[in-house]
Tab-separated table of C-alpha atoms in Angstrom:
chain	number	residue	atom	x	y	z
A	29	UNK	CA	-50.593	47.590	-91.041
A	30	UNK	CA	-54.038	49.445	-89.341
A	31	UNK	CA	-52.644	47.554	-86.107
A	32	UNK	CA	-49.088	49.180	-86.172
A	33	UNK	CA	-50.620	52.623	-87.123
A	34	UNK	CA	-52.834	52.041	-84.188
A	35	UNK	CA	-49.935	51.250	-81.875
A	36	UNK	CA	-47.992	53.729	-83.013
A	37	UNK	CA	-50.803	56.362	-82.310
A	38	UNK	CA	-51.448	55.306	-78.882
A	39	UNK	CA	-47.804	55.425	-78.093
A	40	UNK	CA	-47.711	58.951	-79.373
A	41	UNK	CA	-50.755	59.999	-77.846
A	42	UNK	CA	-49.332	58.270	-74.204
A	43	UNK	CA	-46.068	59.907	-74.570
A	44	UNK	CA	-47.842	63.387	-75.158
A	45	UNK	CA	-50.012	62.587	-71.831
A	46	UNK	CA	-47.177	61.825	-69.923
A	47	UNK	CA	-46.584	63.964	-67.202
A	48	UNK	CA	-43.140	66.180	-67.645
A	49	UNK	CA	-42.001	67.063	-64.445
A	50	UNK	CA	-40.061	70.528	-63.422
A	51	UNK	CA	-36.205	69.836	-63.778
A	52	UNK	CA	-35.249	69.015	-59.963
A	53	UNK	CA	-38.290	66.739	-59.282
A	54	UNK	CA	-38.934	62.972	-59.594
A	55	UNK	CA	-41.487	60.269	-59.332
A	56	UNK	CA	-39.585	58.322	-56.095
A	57	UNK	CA	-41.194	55.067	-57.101
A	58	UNK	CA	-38.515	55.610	-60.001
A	59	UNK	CA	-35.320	55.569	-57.392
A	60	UNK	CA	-36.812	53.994	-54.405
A	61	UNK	CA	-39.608	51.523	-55.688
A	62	UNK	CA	-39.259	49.604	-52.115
A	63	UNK	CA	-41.359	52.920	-50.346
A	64	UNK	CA	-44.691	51.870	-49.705
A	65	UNK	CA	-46.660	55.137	-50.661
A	66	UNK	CA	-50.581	55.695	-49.607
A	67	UNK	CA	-51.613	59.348	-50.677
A	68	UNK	CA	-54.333	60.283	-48.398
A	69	UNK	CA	-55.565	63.577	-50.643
A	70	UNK	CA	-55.819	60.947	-53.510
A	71	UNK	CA	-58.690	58.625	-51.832
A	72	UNK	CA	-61.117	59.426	-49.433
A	73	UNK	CA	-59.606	58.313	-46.416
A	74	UNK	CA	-58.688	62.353	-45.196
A	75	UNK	CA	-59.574	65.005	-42.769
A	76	UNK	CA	-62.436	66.122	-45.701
A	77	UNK	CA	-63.741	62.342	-46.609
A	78	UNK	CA	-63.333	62.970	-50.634
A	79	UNK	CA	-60.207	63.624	-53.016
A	80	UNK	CA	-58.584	66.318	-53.065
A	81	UNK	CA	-58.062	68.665	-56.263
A	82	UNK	CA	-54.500	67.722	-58.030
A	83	UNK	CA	-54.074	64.724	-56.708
A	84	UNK	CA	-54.653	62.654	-59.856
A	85	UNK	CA	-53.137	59.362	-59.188
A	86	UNK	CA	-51.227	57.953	-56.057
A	87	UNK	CA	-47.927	58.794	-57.515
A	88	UNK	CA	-45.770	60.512	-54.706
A	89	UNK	CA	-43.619	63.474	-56.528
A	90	UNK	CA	-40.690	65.162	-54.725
A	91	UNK	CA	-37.330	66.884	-55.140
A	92	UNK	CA	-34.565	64.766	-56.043
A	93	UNK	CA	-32.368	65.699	-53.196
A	94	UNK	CA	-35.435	64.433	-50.316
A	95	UNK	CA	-35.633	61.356	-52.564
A	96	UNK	CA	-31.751	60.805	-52.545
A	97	UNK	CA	-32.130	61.410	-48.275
A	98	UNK	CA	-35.398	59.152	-48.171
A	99	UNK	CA	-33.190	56.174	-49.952
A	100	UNK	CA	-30.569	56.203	-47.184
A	101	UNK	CA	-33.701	55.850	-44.543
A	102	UNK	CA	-34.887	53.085	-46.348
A	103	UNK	CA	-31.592	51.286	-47.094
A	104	UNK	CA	-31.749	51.993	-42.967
A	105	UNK	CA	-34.955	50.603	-41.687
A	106	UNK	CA	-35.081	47.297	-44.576
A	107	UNK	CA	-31.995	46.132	-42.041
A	108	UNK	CA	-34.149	46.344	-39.430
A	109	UNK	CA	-37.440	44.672	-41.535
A	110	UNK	CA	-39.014	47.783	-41.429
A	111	UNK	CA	-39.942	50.706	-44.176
A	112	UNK	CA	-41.201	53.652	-44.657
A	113	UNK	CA	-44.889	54.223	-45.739
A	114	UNK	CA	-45.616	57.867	-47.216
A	115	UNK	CA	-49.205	59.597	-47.060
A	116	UNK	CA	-48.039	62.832	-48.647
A	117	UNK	CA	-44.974	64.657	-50.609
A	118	UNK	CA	-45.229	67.560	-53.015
A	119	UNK	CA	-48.602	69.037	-52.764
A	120	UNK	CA	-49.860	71.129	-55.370
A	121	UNK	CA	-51.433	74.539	-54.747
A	122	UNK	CA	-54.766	73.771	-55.856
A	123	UNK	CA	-55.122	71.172	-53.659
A	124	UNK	CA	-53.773	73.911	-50.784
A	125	UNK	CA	-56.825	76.305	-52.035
A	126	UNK	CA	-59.326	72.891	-51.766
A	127	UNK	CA	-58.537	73.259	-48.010
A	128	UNK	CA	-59.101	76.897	-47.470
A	129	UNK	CA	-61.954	76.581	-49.220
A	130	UNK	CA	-63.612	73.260	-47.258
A	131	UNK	CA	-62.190	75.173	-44.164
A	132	UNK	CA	-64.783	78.007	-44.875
A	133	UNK	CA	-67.700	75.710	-45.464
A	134	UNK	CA	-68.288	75.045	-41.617
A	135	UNK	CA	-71.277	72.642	-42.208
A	136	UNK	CA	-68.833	70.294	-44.039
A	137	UNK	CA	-67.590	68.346	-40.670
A	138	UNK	CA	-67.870	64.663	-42.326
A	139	UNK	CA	-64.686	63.284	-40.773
A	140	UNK	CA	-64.469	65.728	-37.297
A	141	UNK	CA	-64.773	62.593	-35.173
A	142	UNK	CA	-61.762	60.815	-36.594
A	143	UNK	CA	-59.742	64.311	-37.468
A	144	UNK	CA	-60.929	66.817	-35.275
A	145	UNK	CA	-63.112	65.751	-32.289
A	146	UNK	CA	-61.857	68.486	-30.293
A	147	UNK	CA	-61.362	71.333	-32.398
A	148	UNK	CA	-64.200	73.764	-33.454
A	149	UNK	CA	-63.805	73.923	-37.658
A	150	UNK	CA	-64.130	77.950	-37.574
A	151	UNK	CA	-61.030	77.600	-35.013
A	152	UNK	CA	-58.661	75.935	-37.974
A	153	UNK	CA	-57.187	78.783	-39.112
A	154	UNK	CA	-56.436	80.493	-36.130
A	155	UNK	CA	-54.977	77.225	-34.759
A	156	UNK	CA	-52.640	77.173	-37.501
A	157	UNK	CA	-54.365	73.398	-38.960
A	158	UNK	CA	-55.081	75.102	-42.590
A	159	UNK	CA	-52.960	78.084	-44.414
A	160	UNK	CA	-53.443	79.150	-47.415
A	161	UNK	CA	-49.674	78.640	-48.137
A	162	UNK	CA	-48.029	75.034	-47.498
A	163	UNK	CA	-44.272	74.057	-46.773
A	164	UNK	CA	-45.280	70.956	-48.972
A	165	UNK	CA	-45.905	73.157	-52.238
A	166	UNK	CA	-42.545	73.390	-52.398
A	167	UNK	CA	-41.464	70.084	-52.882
A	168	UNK	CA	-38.772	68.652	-50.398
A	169	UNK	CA	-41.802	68.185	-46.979
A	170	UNK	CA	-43.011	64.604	-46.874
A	171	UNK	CA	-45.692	63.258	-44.223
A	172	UNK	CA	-44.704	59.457	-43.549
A	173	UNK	CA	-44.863	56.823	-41.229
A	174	UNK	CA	-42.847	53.366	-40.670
A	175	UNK	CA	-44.654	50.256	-40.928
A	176	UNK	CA	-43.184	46.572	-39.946
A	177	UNK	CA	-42.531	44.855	-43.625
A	178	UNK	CA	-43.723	41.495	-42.437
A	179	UNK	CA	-46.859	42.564	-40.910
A	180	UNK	CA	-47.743	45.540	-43.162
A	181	UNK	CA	-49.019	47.374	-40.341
A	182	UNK	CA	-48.417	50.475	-38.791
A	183	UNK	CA	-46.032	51.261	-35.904
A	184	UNK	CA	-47.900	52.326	-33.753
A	185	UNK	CA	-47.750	56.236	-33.119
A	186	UNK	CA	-50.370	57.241	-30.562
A	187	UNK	CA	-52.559	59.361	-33.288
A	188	UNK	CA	-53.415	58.942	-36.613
A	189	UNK	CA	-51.431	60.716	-39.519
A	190	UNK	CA	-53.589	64.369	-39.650
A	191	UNK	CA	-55.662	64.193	-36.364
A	192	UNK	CA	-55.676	67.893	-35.366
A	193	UNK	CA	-54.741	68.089	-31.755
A	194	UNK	CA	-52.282	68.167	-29.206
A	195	UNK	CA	-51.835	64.143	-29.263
A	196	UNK	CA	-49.952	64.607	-32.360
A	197	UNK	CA	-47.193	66.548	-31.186
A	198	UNK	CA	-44.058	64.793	-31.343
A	199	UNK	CA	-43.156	65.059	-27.900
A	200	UNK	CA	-46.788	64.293	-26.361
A	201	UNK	CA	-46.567	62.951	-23.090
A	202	UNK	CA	-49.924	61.212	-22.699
A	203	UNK	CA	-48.312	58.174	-24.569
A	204	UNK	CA	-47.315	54.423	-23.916
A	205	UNK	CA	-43.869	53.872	-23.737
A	206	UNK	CA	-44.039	51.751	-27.291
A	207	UNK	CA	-45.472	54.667	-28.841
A	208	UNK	CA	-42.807	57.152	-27.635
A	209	UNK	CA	-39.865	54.738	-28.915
A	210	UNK	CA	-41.772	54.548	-32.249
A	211	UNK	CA	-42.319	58.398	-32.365
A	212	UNK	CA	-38.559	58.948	-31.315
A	213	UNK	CA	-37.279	56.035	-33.930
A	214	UNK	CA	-38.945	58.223	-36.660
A	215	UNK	CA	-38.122	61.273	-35.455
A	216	UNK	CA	-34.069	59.992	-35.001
A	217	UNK	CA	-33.888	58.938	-38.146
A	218	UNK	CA	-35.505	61.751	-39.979
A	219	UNK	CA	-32.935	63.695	-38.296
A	220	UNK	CA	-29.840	62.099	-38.775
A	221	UNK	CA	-30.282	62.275	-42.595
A	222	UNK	CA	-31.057	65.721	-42.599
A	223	UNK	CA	-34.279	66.742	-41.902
A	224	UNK	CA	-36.270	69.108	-39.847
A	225	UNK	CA	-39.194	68.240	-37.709
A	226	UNK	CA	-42.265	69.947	-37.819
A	227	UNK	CA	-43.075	70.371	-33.974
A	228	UNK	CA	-46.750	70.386	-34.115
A	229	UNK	CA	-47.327	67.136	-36.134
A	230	UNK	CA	-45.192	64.182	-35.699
A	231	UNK	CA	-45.262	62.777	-39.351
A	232	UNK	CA	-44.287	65.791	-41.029
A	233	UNK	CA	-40.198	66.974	-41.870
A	234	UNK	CA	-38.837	68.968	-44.432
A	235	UNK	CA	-35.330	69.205	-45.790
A	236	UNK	CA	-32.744	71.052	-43.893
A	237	UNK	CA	-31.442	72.075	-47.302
A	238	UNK	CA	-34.314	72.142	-49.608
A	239	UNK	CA	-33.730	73.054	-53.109
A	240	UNK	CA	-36.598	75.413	-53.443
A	241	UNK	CA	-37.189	77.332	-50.031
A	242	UNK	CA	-39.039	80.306	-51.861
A	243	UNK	CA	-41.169	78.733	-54.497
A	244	UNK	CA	-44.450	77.572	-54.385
A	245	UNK	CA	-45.361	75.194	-57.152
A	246	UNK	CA	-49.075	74.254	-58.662
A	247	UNK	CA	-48.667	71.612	-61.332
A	248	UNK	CA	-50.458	68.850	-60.399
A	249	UNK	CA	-49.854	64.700	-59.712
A	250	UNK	CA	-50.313	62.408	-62.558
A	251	UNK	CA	-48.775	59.368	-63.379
A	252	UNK	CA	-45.172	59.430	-64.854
């Protein structure tokens, strides 16, 4: 009997804990489990070198309409052997505020040589790199890669995901011809299921027709 009471408690207590997401947003594990998903801000392995406030587990959250689009992509590239590997979806605001903040902190340059080499940290602002306002706060702009299912690796895109420069333009010229066709078979296929490129960063799209275009949200990401 203390057994079932206990079971029965931590089943309430999980249930309670559970994270209860804002209608129009799901966990895309939950409708496309195949998605290999890697959130940077959750580990250490970003442009700051530590995790980033609300990212509380590496559960990728985003509107149900981008999930719906990123299913057809994947139904897409698993023809081919390949998928897509995702490094960032909703982003809470707090986690937009951690950036400003570590932006302002100019003594903080832990990770410059693999994010920034070239780029003086009081210069991020003005450069357009942080904002206190992100595109991803509203829930349908993903940052994402391909990588080759049988290899796990990596196509390989001439920059890593966030380096701040001009290498990770899309349409960079200073590229090997691999690295263009990998850039443009992302970029094609983004497109042709509706989504717009961001033409500063070549891992970043957002729905044409996002469901929220005005509102920024701040709940954070836990585990569903």
């Amino acid at each position: 009997m203390k057994k079932i009471s206990l079971l029965i408690t931590f089943l309430f207590s999980f249930i309670l804990n559970a994270q209860k997401l804002p209608k129009g947003f799901v966990y895309l594990k939950d409708l496309v489990p195949s998605i290999k998903i890697e959130l940077r801000y959750y580990s250490n392995h970003n442009f700051i070198g530590k995790p980033i406030d609300g990212y509380n587990s590496n559960s990728l959250i985003i509107t149900r309409e981008t999930a719906k689009s990123l299913k057809k992509i994947q139904q897409e590239l698993l023809q081919k052997e390949l998928s897509l590997k995702i490094f960032d979806g909703y982003r809470p605001q707090q986690a937009v505020d951690h950036f400003v903040r570590w932006a302002k902190v100019l003594n903080d340059t832990l990770m410059k040589a693999q994010y920034y080499p070239k780029v003086k940290k009081t210069n991020l602002f003005k450069s357009g790199y942080i904002a206190e306002k992100s595109g991803h706060s509203r829930g349908s702009t993903i940052d994402l890669t391909i990588i080759n299912i049988k290899t796990g690796q990596a196509l390989d895109m001439g920059s890593v995901y966030d380096y701040f420069g001009i290498q990770s333009h899309p349409l960079y010229q200073n590229l090997s011809k691999k690295q263009k066709q990998n850039r443009m078979l992302l970029r094609n296929i983004m497109l042709n299921h509706g989504f717009t490129p961001y033409e500063n960063e070549w891992w970043h799209f957002t729905l044409k027709k996002e469901p929220f275009p005005n509102t920024y949200f701040t709940f954070p990401i836990s585990k569903n």
